[in-house]
Every structure is written in structure tokens, then in C-alpha cells.
Amino acid sequence: MHKVEILPPDSGNQPDGRVYDSWERGTVKIIRLGPLGGMVMMLAVGMMFAFGLVFLSGMLLILIAAFVILGASAYVANRLRGVGRLRR
């Protein structure tokens, strides 16, 4: 079951903007990112996007090569189809 804990601020301290959410398996702590944390997060997301793009481009090159091989073999098979038979 999902339980949300609301933690009151300590006496005399300013709330720090943190939110805690806990359930049977653990606790999630949500905090605001500062400028450095935001830049690191954007760098990580950008690197994941770049790696995904490289992976998908590599897959595209493999698919293009496979289609060229299939097309060439179909062309050769079509040309060789009548070679051994008598033509009328």
C-alpha cells in the first residue's frame, strides 16, 4: 500500500523543499536541483540520447546492407532462372 509522509519543518528552521514518499519497499526522496545538478542531469540525458542515436544509426546501416544483399540475390536468382532450361 502507498503511504505518503508529511514531515513538519523543525522548529525555527526554514523548510528545505524536500518531499519524502515511502512505501513497503523503500523511500523516495525528491529534492530541487541546483544549477550544477541541472547541468549534470542534462549532460546525462544528452549522452543517453547520443548513444541511442549511434545505436539506431548502426542498426540502420546493418538493415541497409541486408536489403542490398537480399535485392542482389533476388536479381541474380531471377537472371539464373532460365539458364538451364530450353526456351520455346
mmCIF file of C-alpha atoms in Angstrom:
data_model
loop_
_atom_site.group_PDB
_atom_site.id
_atom_site.type_symbol
_atom_site.label_atom_id
_atom_site.label_comp_id
_atom_site.label_asym_id
_atom_site.label_seq_id
_atom_site.Cartn_x
_atom_site.Cartn_y
_atom_site.Cartn_z
ATOM 1 C CA MET A 1 0.000 0.000 0.000
ATOM 2 C CA HIS A 2 1.195 3.516 -0.753
ATOM 3 C CA LYS A 3 1.655 5.848 2.231
ATOM 4 C CA VAL A 4 2.675 9.498 1.994
ATOM 5 C CA GLU A 5 4.518 11.019 4.929
ATOM 6 C CA ILE A 6 4.250 14.719 5.565
ATOM 7 C CA LEU A 7 7.152 15.851 7.678
ATOM 8 C CA PRO A 8 6.648 19.126 9.534
ATOM 9 C CA PRO A 9 9.572 21.535 9.478
ATOM 10 C CA ASP A 10 11.807 21.605 12.520
ATOM 11 C CA SER A 11 11.150 24.387 14.969
ATOM 12 C CA GLY A 12 12.963 27.561 13.973
ATOM 13 C CA ASN A 13 14.312 26.172 10.662
ATOM 14 C CA GLN A 14 13.136 27.035 7.195
ATOM 15 C CA PRO A 15 11.624 24.167 5.192
ATOM 16 C CA ASP A 16 14.178 22.899 2.695
ATOM 17 C CA GLY A 17 11.690 21.891 -0.025
ATOM 18 C CA ARG A 18 12.311 18.160 0.255
ATOM 19 C CA VAL A 19 9.477 15.687 -0.206
ATOM 20 C CA TYR A 20 9.607 12.153 1.146
ATOM 21 C CA ASP A 21 7.429 9.340 -0.133
ATOM 22 C CA SER A 22 7.675 5.912 1.437
ATOM 23 C CA TRP A 23 6.019 2.550 0.979
ATOM 24 C CA GLU A 24 6.756 -1.033 1.850
ATOM 25 C CA ARG A 25 9.875 -1.355 -0.312
ATOM 26 C CA GLY A 26 11.680 1.903 0.393
ATOM 27 C CA THR A 27 11.682 5.675 0.489
ATOM 28 C CA VAL A 28 11.894 8.153 -2.381
ATOM 29 C CA LYS A 29 13.482 11.498 -1.625
ATOM 30 C CA ILE A 30 12.654 14.292 -4.077
ATOM 31 C CA ILE A 31 14.803 17.417 -3.922
ATOM 32 C CA ARG A 32 15.211 20.507 -6.067
ATOM 33 C CA LEU A 33 18.200 20.523 -8.340
ATOM 34 C CA GLY A 34 20.623 23.391 -8.237
ATOM 35 C CA PRO A 35 22.345 24.812 -11.307
ATOM 36 C CA LEU A 36 25.194 22.276 -11.202
ATOM 37 C CA GLY A 37 22.818 19.343 -10.648
ATOM 38 C CA GLY A 38 20.647 20.533 -13.537
ATOM 39 C CA MET A 39 23.653 20.720 -15.857
ATOM 40 C CA VAL A 40 24.800 17.248 -14.852
ATOM 41 C CA MET A 41 21.274 15.894 -15.398
ATOM 42 C CA MET A 42 21.046 17.494 -18.847
ATOM 43 C CA LEU A 43 24.500 16.140 -19.730
ATOM 44 C CA ALA A 44 23.407 12.625 -18.713
ATOM 45 C CA VAL A 45 20.183 12.874 -20.740
ATOM 46 C CA GLY A 46 22.122 14.215 -23.743
ATOM 47 C CA MET A 47 24.641 11.362 -23.538
ATOM 48 C CA MET A 48 21.848 8.776 -23.384
ATOM 49 C CA PHE A 49 20.239 10.405 -26.439
ATOM 50 C CA ALA A 50 23.575 10.393 -28.314
ATOM 51 C CA PHE A 51 24.245 6.729 -27.505
ATOM 52 C CA GLY A 52 20.723 5.821 -28.601
ATOM 53 C CA LEU A 53 21.185 7.725 -31.851
ATOM 54 C CA VAL A 54 24.503 5.965 -32.539
ATOM 55 C CA PHE A 55 22.915 2.577 -31.790
ATOM 56 C CA LEU A 56 19.930 3.238 -34.063
ATOM 57 C CA SER A 57 22.170 4.521 -36.883
ATOM 58 C CA GLY A 58 24.279 1.379 -36.639
ATOM 59 C CA MET A 59 21.145 -0.747 -36.840
ATOM 60 C CA LEU A 60 20.015 1.254 -39.881
ATOM 61 C CA LEU A 61 23.336 0.604 -41.644
ATOM 62 C CA ILE A 62 23.024 -3.120 -40.945
ATOM 63 C CA LEU A 63 19.458 -3.129 -42.310
ATOM 64 C CA ILE A 64 20.514 -1.257 -45.456
ATOM 65 C CA ALA A 65 23.291 -3.792 -46.070
ATOM 66 C CA ALA A 66 20.855 -6.681 -45.521
ATOM 67 C CA PHE A 67 18.346 -5.215 -48.003
ATOM 68 C CA VAL A 68 21.077 -4.664 -50.613
ATOM 69 C CA ILE A 69 22.216 -8.293 -50.254
ATOM 70 C CA LEU A 70 18.634 -9.582 -50.469
ATOM 71 C CA GLY A 71 17.914 -7.424 -53.519
ATOM 72 C CA ALA A 72 21.095 -8.505 -55.296
ATOM 73 C CA SER A 73 20.420 -12.169 -54.593
ATOM 74 C CA ALA A 74 16.852 -11.813 -55.881
ATOM 75 C CA TYR A 75 18.160 -10.162 -59.057
ATOM 76 C CA VAL A 76 20.753 -12.899 -59.617
ATOM 77 C CA ALA A 77 18.166 -15.631 -58.923
ATOM 78 C CA ASN A 78 15.814 -14.038 -61.451
ATOM 79 C CA ARG A 79 18.569 -13.903 -64.074
ATOM 80 C CA LEU A 80 19.647 -17.519 -63.445
ATOM 81 C CA ARG A 81 16.108 -18.853 -63.507
ATOM 82 C CA GLY A 82 16.063 -19.550 -67.253
ATOM 83 C CA VAL A 83 19.711 -20.563 -67.763
ATOM 84 C CA GLY A 84 19.410 -24.367 -67.596
ATOM 85 C CA ARG A 85 16.081 -24.753 -69.410
ATOM 86 C CA LEU A 86 15.154 -24.901 -73.056
ATOM 87 C CA ARG A 87 13.442 -21.774 -74.215
ATOM 88 C CA ARG A 88 10.442 -22.010 -76.534
#
